[in-house]
Amino acid sequence: MSIPYLIAQWQLPQQGRLLYATLVVLGAFVLILGLVPLLQTLPPRGRRVLIVTITFLAGLFFAAEFFLPVDWTAIFPKDDPTRNFLTPAIQPAQNVLQIIGALALGLGTFGLVRLHMRNVVQKRAQWGYSVVLLVAFVTMAIFSILNTLSEKGVVTKTPLLERGFSILFDYTLVQLDAAMFSLIAFYIFSAAYRAFRIRSVEASILMFTAVVVLIGVVPLGAYISYTLLGLPQGPPPENADWWTQFLHSAGLPSIANWILTALNAPAQRAIEFGVGIGGLAMAIRLWLSLERGVT
Amino acid sequence: MQSPTIWQRMLSIDRRLLYLLLFVNIIVFLIAPIRMPASISPPVQKFYDEIEKLKPGDLVMISSNWSASTLAENQPQLEAVLIHLMRKKARFTFISIEAQSRDISYRLAERLTKTHGYEYGKDWAHFGFVPNLIVAIKGMVNDLPATIKEDVRGTPISQLEVVKGVKSLKDYKMIIDVTPSGTVPIWISYSPKGIPILYCPTSVMAAEAYTYLDSGQITGMITGAKGAQEYEQLLKIEGLGARFANAISFSHVLIIVFILLGNFAMFMNRAQARREA
């Protein structure tokens, strides 16, 4: 039985579970708080060695778990053939990642609140916006946490909580977020008007293709092709002559689909290969701490 | 000083006027009762056909990773897909790697399932937010109950009837990814082989996915609001997709008209300058 398997199977004892869990959390918190000043006392070279080692081991774990042959029954006959000896540790690794994510979120929240509190206390320029942010932050956090707790049955879902969360989330946050993103459409319109100019052969090809796809992918393209022009829809019948075949593929949706699948897809594939190789190179550099600024 | 010609004025048109025109165009065609039937694109038809193959009780994993910013495209897609799944009496579970999507998809599903007589915990469930999709998928492939542990309501997964007897992601019949971000390559890479993956991207993300459609790694795709309209047409319902696609259609027309006008103004301006020279 491997060590990762034992770690994965480890459970807190049922009796006094809450107490144990609190002690574990507090212990981890104290450990982390203690680790930070300890790391600060290390010379930069020692700190670098420590970070490089941890990064390398963490990367090695995920790479080894993914690349090691899955079927281990030859070596461990009683083991599950669908997993190797590192697989049981994936779950604890996810928990560690979640904890790191939560710590980063807490750190970000602390930084944000501290910055805006300072703005308000020192009455810096436009400190009113900081007040708005802090009030919105606290209100949303209270309602959101209470709503989550009510979903889990920890607190009662009162009409005030339900209505308050709905107003804040459904009718404020969601709408503002959607409105912010939709502004892009206006910039696209303005940019398209100014940029799509027939100044060269390449620009003409680009513009013509864009216009065909713009119309071909929306219902209007189908309406123009099949209702107004009366072109036949769908694939041509078997043994159709070349003219019938041409008519069946002359509709704007068919042309747009051909552009997307026959021209766009190969180009995308080439880009993705390039991005993939670049990503692999970058991952190796990060893993081996060769990237500048990692430590 | 010579006053600018009409062509010069057209070339330096105030962008606020363009914004106003687009705004009016969108509002008018969102409200106007004009409905144009869409031509069903092959990826949408494949998506529909794949769900049609489901049998009552089959389990589907829906990865809902969109937030309010792409609501106009992802909400009609998810609504149409959920309606289809419920018509087929399939069971489904949600998972989100977007914190906001956890609430949006949960509330949307809660509203839709109530109207179709679906019961939470028995017919569907929401596993909530996971911060890292790769690790979550790998965990679910090995041991789903140990990875998820409890749903959004805090119910231990062992008590959820919808996933009773489910040991891993391999027990699912289908994976549907509704997303504005590049999560589908992660599902392709790490999900169990042989489970069809269906994809609902925003229009801007769709171009990248044609390679996966070509290779068969994605079985079907609903592209943005326009794809949702096609899907609604296949389901013979009228949802948000039809209205949104209508506004998008005429916005495209407006953009094309102004591109042509801009080019026309440029040529006329050049011709005038040549004449004057």
XYZ file of C-alpha atoms in Angstrom:
572
model
C 0.000 0.000 0.000
C 1.566 3.281 -1.101
C 1.983 6.439 0.995
C -0.260 8.554 -1.335
C -2.966 5.916 -0.887
C -2.678 6.125 2.892
C -2.834 9.941 2.734
C -5.946 9.736 0.538
C -7.611 7.328 2.935
C -6.803 9.340 6.059
C -9.953 10.563 7.814
C -10.529 12.494 11.002
C -11.926 10.309 13.812
C -15.707 10.490 14.046
C -15.749 11.424 17.741
C -14.880 15.089 18.303
C -14.517 15.617 14.549
C -15.319 19.344 14.750
C -12.708 19.868 17.439
C -10.080 17.986 15.460
C -10.951 19.892 12.285
C -10.700 23.243 14.114
C -7.361 22.238 15.600
C -6.057 21.140 12.199
C -7.153 24.432 10.570
C -5.678 26.516 13.404
C -2.490 24.463 13.343
C -2.136 24.957 9.583
C -2.793 28.675 10.011
C -0.140 29.013 12.725
C 2.262 26.948 10.634
C 1.783 29.190 7.596
C 2.100 32.336 9.727
C 5.253 30.921 11.209
C 6.636 29.854 7.838
C 6.502 33.358 6.363
C 8.964 34.957 8.861
C 11.058 31.795 8.699
C 11.315 32.134 4.929
C 12.196 35.800 5.336
C 15.188 34.891 7.485
C 16.580 32.616 4.814
C 19.207 34.121 2.505
C 17.891 34.755 -1.067
C 19.913 31.816 -2.385
C 18.417 29.420 0.162
C 14.923 30.741 -0.527
C 15.444 30.163 -4.238
C 16.624 26.597 -3.704
C 13.559 25.883 -1.566
C 11.098 27.351 -4.078
C 12.794 25.649 -7.043
C 12.704 22.284 -5.239
C 9.012 22.568 -4.283
C 8.059 23.712 -7.812
C 10.006 20.841 -9.370
C 8.520 18.206 -7.062
C 4.949 19.505 -7.543
C 5.388 19.508 -11.324
C 6.997 16.076 -11.257
C 4.063 14.653 -9.316
C 1.434 15.762 -11.854
C 3.598 14.809 -14.855
C 4.454 11.398 -13.415
C 0.837 10.687 -12.481
C -0.280 11.520 -16.032
C 2.496 9.800 -17.982
C 3.122 6.646 -15.960
C 1.475 3.607 -17.572
C -2.027 3.180 -16.240
C -2.103 -0.582 -16.048
C -0.048 -1.567 -12.977
C -1.572 -4.995 -12.529
C 1.709 -6.619 -13.659
C 3.548 -4.965 -10.771
C 0.736 -4.722 -8.223
C -1.603 -7.604 -9.139
C -4.218 -6.681 -6.546
C -4.338 -3.010 -7.459
C -7.060 -1.359 -9.553
C -5.836 -1.600 -13.186
C -7.214 1.859 -14.040
C -4.856 3.771 -11.744
C -1.155 3.958 -11.011
C 0.382 4.276 -7.545
C 0.256 8.113 -7.620
C -3.409 8.385 -8.645
C -4.883 8.161 -5.108
C -2.908 11.293 -4.180
C -4.654 13.350 -6.874
C -7.570 14.062 -4.559
C -5.442 15.413 -1.685
C -3.546 17.437 -4.306
C -6.855 18.993 -5.380
C -7.579 19.893 -1.770
C -4.153 21.531 -1.497
C -4.816 23.517 -4.669
C -8.187 24.615 -3.303
C -6.538 25.784 -0.077
C -3.883 27.710 -2.016
C -6.658 29.276 -4.127
C -8.598 30.253 -1.012
C -5.463 31.763 0.524
C -4.836 33.778 -2.648
C -8.462 34.963 -2.621
C -8.167 35.984 1.022
C -4.920 37.780 0.322
C -6.478 39.644 -2.625
C -9.519 40.625 -0.571
C -7.318 41.861 2.251
C -5.236 43.945 -0.174
C -8.320 45.435 -1.840
C -10.006 46.369 1.448
C -6.774 47.806 2.889
C -6.190 49.977 -0.196
C -9.701 51.424 -0.202
C -9.844 51.839 3.569
C -6.672 53.880 3.311
C -8.263 55.966 0.515
C -11.250 56.739 2.744
C -9.305 57.407 5.948
C -6.804 59.695 4.228
C -9.552 61.247 2.057
C -7.488 60.756 -1.097
C -8.729 61.870 -4.543
C -12.090 60.273 -5.437
C -12.343 58.587 -2.043
C -16.149 58.491 -2.496
C -15.730 55.636 -4.987
C -13.829 53.709 -2.331
C -16.772 54.152 0.063
C -19.106 52.787 -2.630
C -16.796 49.809 -3.182
C -16.508 49.010 0.527
C -20.263 49.311 1.145
C -21.051 47.187 -1.941
C -18.397 44.645 -0.964
C -19.657 44.212 2.603
C -23.354 44.128 1.610
C -22.827 41.604 -1.188
C -20.577 39.442 0.988
C -23.124 39.342 3.846
C -26.065 38.436 1.612
C -24.051 35.966 -0.457
C -22.620 34.124 2.559
C -26.040 34.009 4.252
C -27.654 32.759 1.041
C -25.083 29.969 0.689
C -25.565 29.013 4.332
C -29.357 28.990 3.874
C -28.966 26.673 0.843
C -27.054 24.301 3.090
C -29.740 24.617 5.781
C -27.414 26.247 8.323
C -29.501 29.449 8.580
C -33.180 30.044 7.811
C -34.039 31.478 4.410
C -36.077 34.550 5.396
C -38.023 36.570 2.776
C -35.648 39.496 3.432
C -32.614 37.330 2.675
C -34.207 35.821 -0.435
C -35.380 39.170 -1.794
C -32.175 40.964 -0.815
C -29.933 38.394 -2.502
C -32.155 38.375 -5.591
C -31.973 42.192 -5.887
C -28.211 42.233 -5.378
C -27.319 39.216 -7.506
C -29.995 38.802 -10.199
C -31.021 42.402 -10.674
C -27.737 44.216 -9.997
C -24.562 42.161 -10.388
C -25.750 40.002 -13.287
C -27.205 42.976 -15.182
C -24.157 45.192 -14.648
C -21.815 42.414 -15.711
C -23.848 41.717 -18.851
C -24.036 45.448 -19.672
C -20.267 45.863 -19.296
C -19.544 42.970 -21.660
C -22.127 44.058 -24.227
C -20.302 47.377 -24.657
C -17.811 45.439 -26.784
C -20.455 45.227 -29.550
C -20.423 49.021 -29.850
C -16.637 49.143 -30.134
C -16.705 46.345 -32.715
C -19.227 48.296 -34.811
C -17.148 51.482 -34.673
C -13.901 49.605 -35.342
C -15.408 47.629 -38.259
C -16.618 50.861 -39.870
C -13.159 52.432 -39.647
C -10.931 49.401 -40.279
C -12.599 47.344 -43.028
C -11.369 49.368 -45.989
C -10.481 47.992 -49.422
C -6.905 49.268 -49.572
C -5.207 46.136 -50.963
C -6.043 42.738 -52.467
C -5.570 41.053 -49.059
C -7.861 43.572 -47.362
C -10.492 43.010 -50.077
C -10.376 39.215 -49.571
C -10.636 39.686 -45.814
C -13.581 42.042 -46.133
C -15.431 39.881 -48.632
C -14.973 36.776 -46.462
C -16.079 38.657 -43.344
C -19.222 39.934 -45.057
C -20.161 36.455 -46.338
C -19.675 34.883 -42.879
C -21.437 37.770 -41.108
C -24.552 37.274 -43.218
C -24.236 33.518 -43.755
C -24.211 32.530 -40.091
C -27.343 34.446 -39.091
C -30.943 33.603 -40.064
C -30.986 36.504 -42.514
C -28.494 34.626 -44.689
C -30.846 31.668 -44.897
C -33.780 33.988 -45.620
C -31.954 35.742 -48.491
C -30.653 32.468 -49.985
C -33.611 30.121 -49.631
C -36.656 32.421 -49.450
C -35.736 35.468 -51.527
C -33.442 33.812 -54.093
C -35.230 30.447 -53.955
C -32.043 28.365 -53.804
C -32.504 24.700 -52.849
C -31.716 23.870 -49.202
C -29.845 20.838 -47.860
C -27.535 18.355 -49.588
C -28.080 17.692 -53.323
C -29.792 14.449 -54.358
C -27.636 11.548 -55.464
C -26.487 11.599 -59.116
C -27.425 15.273 -59.412
C -25.838 17.206 -62.293
C -23.159 19.811 -61.582
C -25.633 22.719 -61.830
C -27.955 21.221 -59.180
C -24.958 20.506 -56.975
C -23.797 24.094 -57.437
C -27.225 25.497 -56.548
C -27.377 23.379 -53.387
C -24.059 24.739 -52.190
C -24.537 28.349 -53.345
C -26.624 29.471 -50.360
C -24.941 31.907 -47.989
C -25.173 29.501 -44.985
C -23.451 26.756 -47.020
C -20.677 29.115 -48.134
C -20.220 30.417 -44.558
C -20.081 26.842 -43.265
C -17.515 25.926 -45.934
C -15.363 28.925 -44.955
C -15.551 27.897 -41.278
C -14.813 24.218 -41.805
C -12.535 24.156 -44.871
C -10.594 27.404 -44.433
C -10.867 28.338 -40.767
C -10.409 24.897 -39.195
C -7.013 24.062 -40.794
C -5.704 27.536 -39.946
C -6.925 27.144 -36.351
C -5.307 23.726 -36.154
C -1.973 25.163 -37.237
C -2.284 27.946 -34.657
C -3.208 25.451 -31.932
C -0.179 23.280 -32.747
C 2.012 26.348 -32.423
C 0.344 27.423 -29.189
C 0.613 23.877 -27.827
C 4.342 23.619 -28.515
C 4.855 27.105 -27.085
C 2.837 26.155 -23.995
C 4.905 23.008 -23.536
C 8.142 24.991 -23.761
C 6.809 27.557 -21.285
C 5.610 24.830 -18.901
C 9.045 23.186 -18.921
C 10.711 26.552 -18.266
C 8.350 27.220 -15.337
C 8.743 23.701 -13.986
C 12.523 23.932 -14.023
C 12.372 27.524 -12.682
C 14.211 28.802 -15.739
C 11.669 31.584 -16.257
C 12.895 34.926 -15.002
C 11.046 36.308 -11.986
C 9.789 32.927 -10.765
C 11.797 33.158 -7.587
C -11.004 77.377 -45.166
C -12.937 74.900 -47.325
C -15.779 73.107 -45.552
C -15.441 69.277 -45.500
C -17.270 67.388 -48.240
C -20.021 64.893 -47.473
C -17.532 62.016 -48.077
C -15.015 63.477 -45.653
C -17.744 63.937 -43.086
C -18.813 60.341 -43.589
C -15.254 59.134 -43.077
C -14.916 61.019 -39.798
C -18.395 60.220 -38.543
C -18.948 60.726 -34.805
C -18.681 57.332 -33.116
C -21.522 58.261 -30.745
C -23.837 58.335 -33.750
C -22.746 54.791 -34.628
C -23.349 53.670 -31.051
C -26.828 55.214 -31.081
C -27.704 53.537 -34.379
C -26.602 50.132 -33.104
C -28.457 50.643 -29.828
C -31.729 51.547 -31.613
C -31.240 48.639 -34.040
C -30.807 46.118 -31.210
C -33.783 47.416 -29.225
C -36.109 47.509 -32.249
C -35.287 43.981 -33.410
C -35.418 42.551 -29.889
C -38.970 43.851 -29.552
C -40.184 43.536 -33.166
C -42.211 40.369 -33.763
C -40.142 39.438 -36.835
C -39.037 35.827 -36.844
C -36.841 34.397 -39.555
C -36.393 30.637 -39.674
C -32.758 29.638 -39.345
C -31.000 27.110 -41.492
C -29.882 24.294 -39.181
C -26.113 24.069 -39.282
C -24.508 20.581 -39.225
C -22.879 20.970 -35.746
C -26.258 21.883 -34.186
C -27.997 18.985 -35.935
C -25.309 16.596 -34.611
C -25.784 18.007 -31.095
C -29.522 17.396 -31.315
C -29.109 13.892 -32.737
C -26.674 12.935 -29.962
C -29.113 13.969 -27.221
C -31.896 12.151 -29.077
C -29.902 8.937 -28.562
C -30.210 9.241 -24.751
C -32.487 6.830 -22.948
C -34.678 7.777 -19.948
C -32.565 7.820 -16.795
C -29.219 8.322 -18.576
C -26.869 10.563 -16.615
C -25.381 13.699 -18.180
C -22.670 15.968 -16.764
C -23.182 19.657 -17.555
C -20.127 21.830 -17.125
C -21.552 25.337 -16.827
C -18.760 27.875 -16.753
C -20.336 31.097 -17.894
C -20.995 34.254 -15.982
C -23.376 37.164 -16.588
C -21.036 38.727 -19.138
C -21.894 36.056 -21.730
C -25.451 35.507 -20.546
C -26.920 36.629 -23.900
C -25.309 33.654 -25.622
C -24.916 30.962 -22.970
C -28.307 31.274 -21.257
C -30.409 30.479 -24.383
C -28.079 27.554 -25.118
C -28.356 26.087 -21.633
C -32.120 26.603 -21.488
C -32.675 24.835 -24.813
C -30.362 21.959 -23.885
C -32.002 21.485 -20.478
C -35.452 21.399 -22.059
C -34.259 18.725 -24.482
C -32.663 16.674 -21.700
C -35.855 16.864 -19.658
C -37.928 15.837 -22.643
C -35.701 12.787 -22.966
C -36.154 12.150 -19.207
C -32.389 12.193 -18.750
C -30.861 12.942 -15.343
C -28.155 15.573 -15.071
C -25.626 17.075 -12.713
C -23.895 20.444 -12.938
C -20.367 21.508 -12.152
C -18.873 25.022 -12.464
C -15.346 26.363 -12.529
C -16.742 29.898 -12.630
C -17.776 31.114 -9.178
C -20.611 33.258 -10.562
C -21.851 30.447 -12.768
C -22.417 28.277 -9.742
C -25.286 30.576 -8.724
C -26.485 31.488 -12.215
C -26.734 27.920 -13.487
C -28.188 26.645 -10.217
C -30.935 29.281 -10.181
C -31.648 28.817 -13.894
C -31.898 25.042 -13.548
C -34.040 25.366 -10.424
C -36.506 27.584 -12.321
C -36.636 25.368 -15.437
C -36.771 22.011 -13.668
C -39.734 23.098 -11.546
C -41.823 23.698 -14.670
C -40.897 20.256 -16.023
C -41.605 18.316 -12.841
C -37.976 17.494 -12.123
C -37.035 16.955 -8.494
C -33.744 18.156 -7.040
C -31.580 15.339 -5.752
C -33.615 12.706 -7.580
C -33.465 13.896 -11.185
C -30.755 16.525 -11.057
C -28.152 18.047 -8.764
C -25.559 20.802 -8.718
C -22.053 19.949 -7.509
C -21.150 23.620 -7.138
C -17.904 25.434 -7.802
C -14.549 23.725 -8.307
C -11.476 25.931 -8.626
C -9.413 23.699 -10.907
C -11.136 21.815 -13.709
C -8.193 19.561 -14.594
C -7.813 18.266 -11.052
C -11.600 18.004 -10.657
C -11.986 15.916 -13.831
C -9.068 13.664 -12.912
C -10.561 13.244 -9.460
C -14.031 12.472 -10.830
C -12.609 9.931 -13.279
C -10.995 8.066 -10.379
C -13.521 8.539 -7.616
C -16.462 10.897 -8.083
C -17.934 10.762 -4.538
C -14.515 11.425 -2.979
C -13.933 14.374 -5.309
C -17.299 16.089 -4.995
C -18.213 15.067 -1.445
C -21.358 17.262 -1.259
C -23.657 19.304 -3.484
C -24.481 23.039 -3.337
C -27.092 22.373 -0.661
C -24.552 20.658 1.548
C -26.103 17.230 1.020
C -23.500 14.446 1.060
C -23.215 12.964 -2.399
C -23.991 9.495 -1.044
C -27.494 10.721 -0.183
C -28.250 12.056 -3.673
C -30.453 9.633 -5.574
C -29.455 11.094 -8.919
C -25.891 9.764 -8.522
C -26.763 6.605 -6.633
C -24.328 3.894 -7.642
C -22.166 6.317 -9.593
C -18.516 5.663 -8.856
C -16.809 7.766 -11.464
C -17.292 9.974 -14.480
C -17.200 6.791 -16.562
C -20.771 6.105 -15.426
C -21.999 9.195 -17.277
C -23.425 8.945 -20.797
C -22.555 12.440 -21.981
C -20.659 15.618 -21.116
C -22.003 19.029 -22.123
C -19.735 22.050 -21.772
C -21.505 25.438 -21.757
C -18.721 27.965 -21.648
C -17.225 31.177 -22.984
C -13.696 30.061 -22.120
C -11.333 27.357 -23.358
C -12.475 24.530 -21.112
C -13.415 22.041 -23.809
C -9.801 20.949 -24.562
C -9.545 20.059 -20.847
C -12.645 17.867 -21.054
C -11.284 16.272 -24.242
C -7.907 15.594 -22.610
C -8.987 14.259 -19.238
C -12.518 12.845 -19.488
C -12.981 9.097 -19.979
C -12.708 7.935 -23.555
C -15.897 7.019 -25.346
C -18.174 9.517 -23.613
C -19.470 12.028 -26.195
C -18.634 15.653 -25.485
C -21.056 18.331 -26.652
C -20.001 21.955 -26.719
C -21.891 25.247 -26.292
C -19.401 28.070 -26.839
C -19.959 31.758 -27.424
C -19.772 32.762 -31.099
C -16.294 34.180 -30.692
C -14.968 30.865 -29.308
C -16.640 28.662 -31.900
C -14.063 29.207 -34.655
C -11.421 27.418 -32.568
C -13.662 24.400 -31.988
C -14.091 23.370 -35.639
C -10.822 21.413 -35.395
C -12.298 19.276 -32.576
C -15.523 18.814 -34.532
C -13.513 17.711 -37.539
C -11.587 15.160 -35.488
C -14.731 13.863 -33.777
C -13.490 14.830 -30.313
C -16.583 17.014 -30.016
C -19.767 15.378 -31.219
C -21.865 18.510 -31.668
C -21.777 22.238 -31.116
C -24.290 25.030 -30.492
C -22.697 28.317 -31.520
C -23.828 31.285 -29.435
C -27.348 32.695 -29.495
C -27.689 31.899 -33.185
C -27.019 28.213 -32.482
C -29.523 28.375 -29.637
C -32.126 29.674 -32.073
C -31.459 26.732 -34.401
C -31.777 24.364 -31.448
C -35.045 25.966 -30.361
C -36.269 25.496 -33.911
C -35.419 21.798 -33.744
C -37.231 21.550 -30.400
C -40.144 23.549 -31.833
C -40.071 26.081 -28.990
C -39.528 29.812 -28.952
C -37.039 30.876 -26.339
C -34.478 33.583 -25.827
C -32.324 32.343 -28.715
C -34.836 33.346 -31.409
C -35.169 36.886 -30.051
C -31.458 37.369 -29.508
C -30.568 35.905 -32.915
C -33.009 38.317 -34.516
C -31.245 41.309 -32.967
C -27.850 39.836 -33.907
C -29.001 39.263 -37.531
C -29.962 42.874 -38.052
C -26.897 44.138 -36.185
C -24.788 42.194 -38.673
C -26.729 43.852 -41.511
C -26.107 47.281 -39.983
C -22.388 46.559 -39.662
C -22.207 45.376 -43.294
C -24.133 48.418 -44.538
C -21.744 50.734 -42.724
C -18.664 48.849 -43.934
C -19.922 49.305 -47.514
C -20.795 52.953 -46.856
C -17.335 53.568 -45.395
C -15.667 52.068 -48.449
C -17.927 53.972 -50.816
C -17.108 57.234 -49.011
C -13.396 56.417 -49.200
C -13.530 55.840 -52.979
C -15.637 58.961 -53.598
C -13.275 61.028 -51.463
C -10.273 59.733 -53.405
C -11.995 60.429 -56.743
C -12.857 63.954 -55.677
C -9.315 64.613 -54.486
C -7.979 63.363 -57.835
C -10.384 65.592 -59.746
C -9.413 68.616 -57.702
C -5.720 67.854 -58.168
